[in-house]
Amino acid sequence: MRNDSDVRKPAILFLCLGNICRSPLTEGAARAAFAAAGIEAALDSAGTGDWHVGHPPDRRAMAEARRRGVDISDLRARQLRASDFADFDLILAADDNNLRDARALRPANATAELKLMLDLVPGRAGESVTDPYYGDDGGFAATWDDVSAVAAALVVEASGLSG
Ligand code: 4NP
């Protein structure tokens, strides 16, 4: 639930399929970027699927984040729920499938804006953050590069809002 102290504090939910690779990496990158910029934000992540609910991020995701100086080991997977569309201002989906599944769950009175993560990054609108789950460890480095660009774009947007 949001309250008066949250006024002007952006609430952003990052969404992928399992909530163990792309969206926890995005949450970690965004937490680090917002903290570095000194901007408060309510950040969370979720998956459209329920296979990994309660699990920590994939060990390859945790290792990649650690390489970049960010600890995401305390995150636990959860599934997207209808109330997220009221609790968050913005829901950012990693790919088109996540976007389609989120639209299907979106209540009629939803207030959250829903779009692709890379829509925020200049020149990359409409692109997906590639799912690294079935690939090799190198895929996680590419995912980090993508999601840290998303995090940087969010901070630029939030600085404009609070400035
Ligand atoms: P994520 O990656 O959506 O980025 O967390 C995946 C995680 C798990 C599965 C697929 C993708 N899975 O099939 O279990």
mmCIF file of C-alpha atoms and ligand atoms in Angstrom:
data_model
loop_
_atom_site.group_PDB
_atom_site.id
_atom_site.type_symbol
_atom_site.label_atom_id
_atom_site.label_comp_id
_atom_site.label_asym_id
_atom_site.label_seq_id
_atom_site.Cartn_x
_atom_site.Cartn_y
_atom_site.Cartn_z
ATOM 1 C CA MET A 1 0.000 0.000 0.000
ATOM 2 C CA ARG A 2 1.211 3.507 -0.760
ATOM 3 C CA ASN A 3 0.714 6.397 1.638
ATOM 4 C CA ASP A 4 1.346 10.138 1.857
ATOM 5 C CA SER A 5 5.055 9.723 2.535
ATOM 6 C CA ASP A 6 5.352 8.023 -0.845
ATOM 7 C CA VAL A 7 4.233 11.138 -2.720
ATOM 8 C CA ARG A 8 6.664 11.759 -5.569
ATOM 9 C CA LYS A 9 8.576 8.591 -4.699
ATOM 10 C CA PRO A 10 8.362 6.442 -7.826
ATOM 11 C CA ALA A 11 7.155 2.857 -7.352
ATOM 12 C CA ILE A 12 8.504 0.589 -10.076
ATOM 13 C CA LEU A 13 8.050 -3.150 -10.562
ATOM 14 C CA PHE A 14 10.346 -5.156 -12.834
ATOM 15 C CA LEU A 15 8.773 -8.166 -14.494
ATOM 16 C CA CYS A 16 10.097 -11.269 -16.257
ATOM 17 C CA LEU A 17 9.041 -14.922 -16.502
ATOM 18 C CA GLY A 18 10.652 -16.660 -13.522
ATOM 19 C CA ASN A 19 11.774 -13.692 -11.364
ATOM 20 C CA ILE A 20 15.144 -15.378 -10.877
ATOM 21 C CA CYS A 21 17.246 -13.884 -13.720
ATOM 22 C CA ARG A 22 16.278 -10.718 -15.606
ATOM 23 C CA SER A 23 13.953 -8.911 -13.195
ATOM 24 C CA PRO A 24 16.048 -9.451 -10.027
ATOM 25 C CA LEU A 25 19.106 -8.268 -12.000
ATOM 26 C CA THR A 26 17.130 -5.174 -13.016
ATOM 27 C CA GLU A 27 15.988 -4.616 -9.440
ATOM 28 C CA GLY A 28 19.605 -4.892 -8.254
ATOM 29 C CA ALA A 29 20.892 -2.522 -10.941
ATOM 30 C CA ALA A 30 18.089 -0.041 -10.210
ATOM 31 C CA ARG A 31 18.599 -0.183 -6.426
ATOM 32 C CA ALA A 32 22.289 0.590 -6.952
ATOM 33 C CA ALA A 33 21.613 3.371 -9.488
ATOM 34 C CA PHE A 34 18.925 5.075 -7.366
ATOM 35 C CA ALA A 35 21.088 4.841 -4.241
ATOM 36 C CA ALA A 36 24.080 6.307 -6.095
ATOM 37 C CA ALA A 37 21.890 9.193 -7.303
ATOM 38 C CA GLY A 38 20.456 9.745 -3.809
ATOM 39 C CA ILE A 39 16.885 9.290 -5.082
ATOM 40 C CA GLU A 40 14.344 7.309 -3.101
ATOM 41 C CA ALA A 41 12.203 4.820 -4.969
ATOM 42 C CA ALA A 42 10.052 1.802 -4.131
ATOM 43 C CA LEU A 43 11.504 -0.994 -6.254
ATOM 44 C CA ASP A 44 10.456 -4.618 -6.553
ATOM 45 C CA SER A 45 10.414 -7.456 -9.060
ATOM 46 C CA ALA A 46 8.096 -10.318 -9.954
ATOM 47 C CA GLY A 47 7.583 -13.099 -12.473
ATOM 48 C CA THR A 48 4.553 -13.981 -14.553
ATOM 49 C CA GLY A 49 5.158 -17.660 -13.707
ATOM 50 C CA ASP A 50 5.064 -19.355 -10.306
ATOM 51 C CA TRP A 51 7.727 -22.079 -10.689
ATOM 52 C CA HIS A 52 10.361 -20.285 -8.641
ATOM 53 C CA VAL A 53 8.223 -18.511 -6.007
ATOM 54 C CA GLY A 54 10.247 -18.143 -2.782
ATOM 55 C CA HIS A 55 13.550 -18.986 -4.464
ATOM 56 C CA PRO A 56 16.635 -16.748 -4.503
ATOM 57 C CA PRO A 57 17.900 -15.528 -7.889
ATOM 58 C CA ASP A 58 19.646 -17.985 -10.232
ATOM 59 C CA ARG A 59 23.236 -18.482 -8.985
ATOM 60 C CA ARG A 60 24.583 -17.172 -12.331
ATOM 61 C CA ALA A 61 22.539 -13.979 -11.886
ATOM 62 C CA MET A 62 23.824 -13.558 -8.325
ATOM 63 C CA ALA A 63 27.398 -14.092 -9.555
ATOM 64 C CA GLU A 64 27.038 -11.540 -12.369
ATOM 65 C CA ALA A 65 25.545 -8.943 -10.016
ATOM 66 C CA ARG A 66 28.355 -9.590 -7.527
ATOM 67 C CA ARG A 67 30.902 -9.048 -10.323
ATOM 68 C CA ARG A 68 29.292 -5.650 -10.881
ATOM 69 C CA GLY A 69 29.376 -4.839 -7.174
ATOM 70 C CA VAL A 70 25.718 -5.529 -6.363
ATOM 71 C CA ASP A 71 24.379 -8.141 -3.928
ATOM 72 C CA ILE A 72 20.988 -9.559 -4.973
ATOM 73 C CA SER A 73 21.173 -12.699 -2.819
ATOM 74 C CA ASP A 74 18.449 -11.502 -0.431
ATOM 75 C CA LEU A 75 15.813 -11.217 -3.186
ATOM 76 C CA ARG A 76 13.121 -13.913 -3.342
ATOM 77 C CA ALA A 77 10.928 -14.688 -6.322
ATOM 78 C CA ARG A 78 7.238 -13.899 -6.293
ATOM 79 C CA GLN A 79 4.487 -13.967 -8.881
ATOM 80 C CA LEU A 80 2.831 -10.908 -10.429
ATOM 81 C CA ARG A 81 -0.560 -10.178 -8.818
ATOM 82 C CA ALA A 82 -3.474 -7.967 -9.782
ATOM 83 C CA SER A 83 -2.835 -5.566 -6.875
ATOM 84 C CA ASP A 84 0.580 -4.712 -8.374
ATOM 85 C CA PHE A 85 -1.299 -2.681 -11.003
ATOM 86 C CA ALA A 86 -2.482 -0.339 -8.229
ATOM 87 C CA ASP A 87 0.569 -0.458 -5.963
ATOM 88 C CA PHE A 88 3.116 0.535 -8.622
ATOM 89 C CA ASP A 89 3.296 3.561 -10.941
ATOM 90 C CA LEU A 90 5.194 1.656 -13.577
ATOM 91 C CA ILE A 91 5.550 -2.029 -14.446
ATOM 92 C CA LEU A 92 8.434 -2.791 -16.803
ATOM 93 C CA ALA A 93 8.383 -6.116 -18.647
ATOM 94 C CA ALA A 94 11.562 -7.770 -19.918
ATOM 95 C CA ASP A 95 10.026 -9.159 -23.132
ATOM 96 C CA ASP A 96 6.908 -9.314 -25.294
ATOM 97 C CA ASN A 97 5.642 -12.514 -23.670
ATOM 98 C CA ASN A 98 5.872 -10.949 -20.210
ATOM 99 C CA LEU A 99 4.073 -7.862 -21.545
ATOM 100 C CA ARG A 100 1.274 -9.968 -23.064
ATOM 101 C CA ASP A 101 0.842 -12.038 -19.873
ATOM 102 C CA ALA A 102 0.782 -8.881 -17.742
ATOM 103 C CA ARG A 103 -1.864 -7.305 -20.003
ATOM 104 C CA ALA A 104 -4.006 -10.407 -19.497
ATOM 105 C CA LEU A 105 -3.850 -9.986 -15.704
ATOM 106 C CA ARG A 106 -4.258 -6.185 -15.754
ATOM 107 C CA PRO A 107 -7.481 -5.173 -13.918
ATOM 108 C CA ALA A 108 -9.806 -2.680 -15.598
ATOM 109 C CA ASN A 109 -9.081 -0.082 -12.892
ATOM 110 C CA ALA A 110 -5.298 -0.452 -13.144
ATOM 111 C CA THR A 111 -3.351 2.738 -12.617
ATOM 112 C CA ALA A 112 0.165 1.446 -13.326
ATOM 113 C CA GLU A 113 1.709 2.174 -16.677
ATOM 114 C CA LEU A 114 2.924 -1.002 -18.394
ATOM 115 C CA LYS A 115 5.729 -1.130 -20.960
ATOM 116 C CA LEU A 116 8.901 -2.905 -22.013
ATOM 117 C CA MET A 117 12.064 -2.230 -20.010
ATOM 118 C CA LEU A 118 14.068 -1.261 -23.076
ATOM 119 C CA ASP A 119 11.383 1.225 -24.198
ATOM 120 C CA LEU A 120 13.129 3.572 -21.755
ATOM 121 C CA VAL A 121 16.530 3.280 -23.413
ATOM 122 C CA PRO A 122 17.104 5.626 -26.367
ATOM 123 C CA GLY A 123 17.281 3.701 -29.650
ATOM 124 C CA ARG A 124 16.082 0.408 -28.139
ATOM 125 C CA ALA A 125 12.303 0.836 -27.898
ATOM 126 C CA GLY A 126 10.421 -2.369 -28.640
ATOM 127 C CA GLU A 127 13.429 -4.603 -27.945
ATOM 128 C CA SER A 128 13.414 -7.430 -25.406
ATOM 129 C CA VAL A 129 15.951 -8.146 -22.687
ATOM 130 C CA THR A 130 17.152 -11.570 -23.832
ATOM 131 C CA ASP A 131 16.410 -14.422 -21.453
ATOM 132 C CA PRO A 132 19.814 -15.782 -20.317
ATOM 133 C CA TYR A 133 18.326 -18.780 -18.434
ATOM 134 C CA TYR A 134 19.069 -21.432 -21.065
ATOM 135 C CA GLY A 135 22.344 -19.924 -22.309
ATOM 136 C CA ASP A 136 25.892 -19.816 -20.985
ATOM 137 C CA ASP A 137 27.241 -17.486 -18.309
ATOM 138 C CA GLY A 138 28.149 -14.862 -20.937
ATOM 139 C CA GLY A 139 24.452 -14.225 -21.433
ATOM 140 C CA PHE A 140 24.215 -12.877 -17.912
ATOM 141 C CA ALA A 141 26.869 -10.244 -18.630
ATOM 142 C CA ALA A 142 24.840 -9.072 -21.654
ATOM 143 C CA THR A 143 21.685 -9.044 -19.522
ATOM 144 C CA TRP A 144 23.420 -6.918 -16.898
ATOM 145 C CA ASP A 145 24.517 -4.434 -19.562
ATOM 146 C CA ASP A 146 20.912 -4.146 -20.792
ATOM 147 C CA VAL A 147 19.294 -3.822 -17.384
ATOM 148 C CA SER A 148 21.848 -1.327 -16.116
ATOM 149 C CA ALA A 149 20.986 0.862 -19.139
ATOM 150 C CA VAL A 150 17.331 0.570 -18.054
ATOM 151 C CA ALA A 151 18.275 1.529 -14.493
ATOM 152 C CA ALA A 152 20.269 4.547 -15.698
ATOM 153 C CA ALA A 153 17.338 5.711 -17.844
ATOM 154 C CA LEU A 154 14.979 5.409 -14.869
ATOM 155 C CA VAL A 155 17.264 7.543 -12.720
ATOM 156 C CA VAL A 156 17.424 10.220 -15.425
ATOM 157 C CA GLU A 157 13.621 10.205 -15.612
ATOM 158 C CA ALA A 158 13.244 10.294 -11.806
ATOM 159 C CA SER A 159 15.768 13.149 -11.459
ATOM 160 C CA GLY A 160 13.620 15.185 -13.823
ATOM 161 C CA LEU A 161 10.532 14.418 -11.736
ATOM 162 C CA SER A 162 12.065 15.305 -8.405
ATOM 163 C CA GLY A 163 14.231 18.164 -9.673
HETATM 164 P P1 4NP B 1 13.796 -15.032 -15.981
HETATM 165 O O1 4NP B 1 14.452 -16.357 -16.579
HETATM 166 O O2 4NP B 1 12.409 -14.943 -16.547
HETATM 167 O O3 4NP B 1 14.693 -13.953 -16.497
HETATM 168 O O4 4NP B 1 13.819 -15.173 -14.485
HETATM 169 C C1 4NP B 1 13.845 -17.619 -16.508
HETATM 170 C C2 4NP B 1 13.822 -18.284 -15.313
HETATM 171 C C3 4NP B 1 13.245 -19.543 -15.247
HETATM 172 C C4 4NP B 1 12.714 -20.121 -16.373
HETATM 173 C C5 4NP B 1 12.721 -19.436 -17.578
HETATM 174 C C6 4NP B 1 13.290 -18.179 -17.638
HETATM 175 N N1 4NP B 1 12.148 -21.413 -16.297
HETATM 176 O O5 4NP B 1 11.716 -21.924 -17.339
HETATM 177 O O6 4NP B 1 12.093 -21.992 -15.206
#
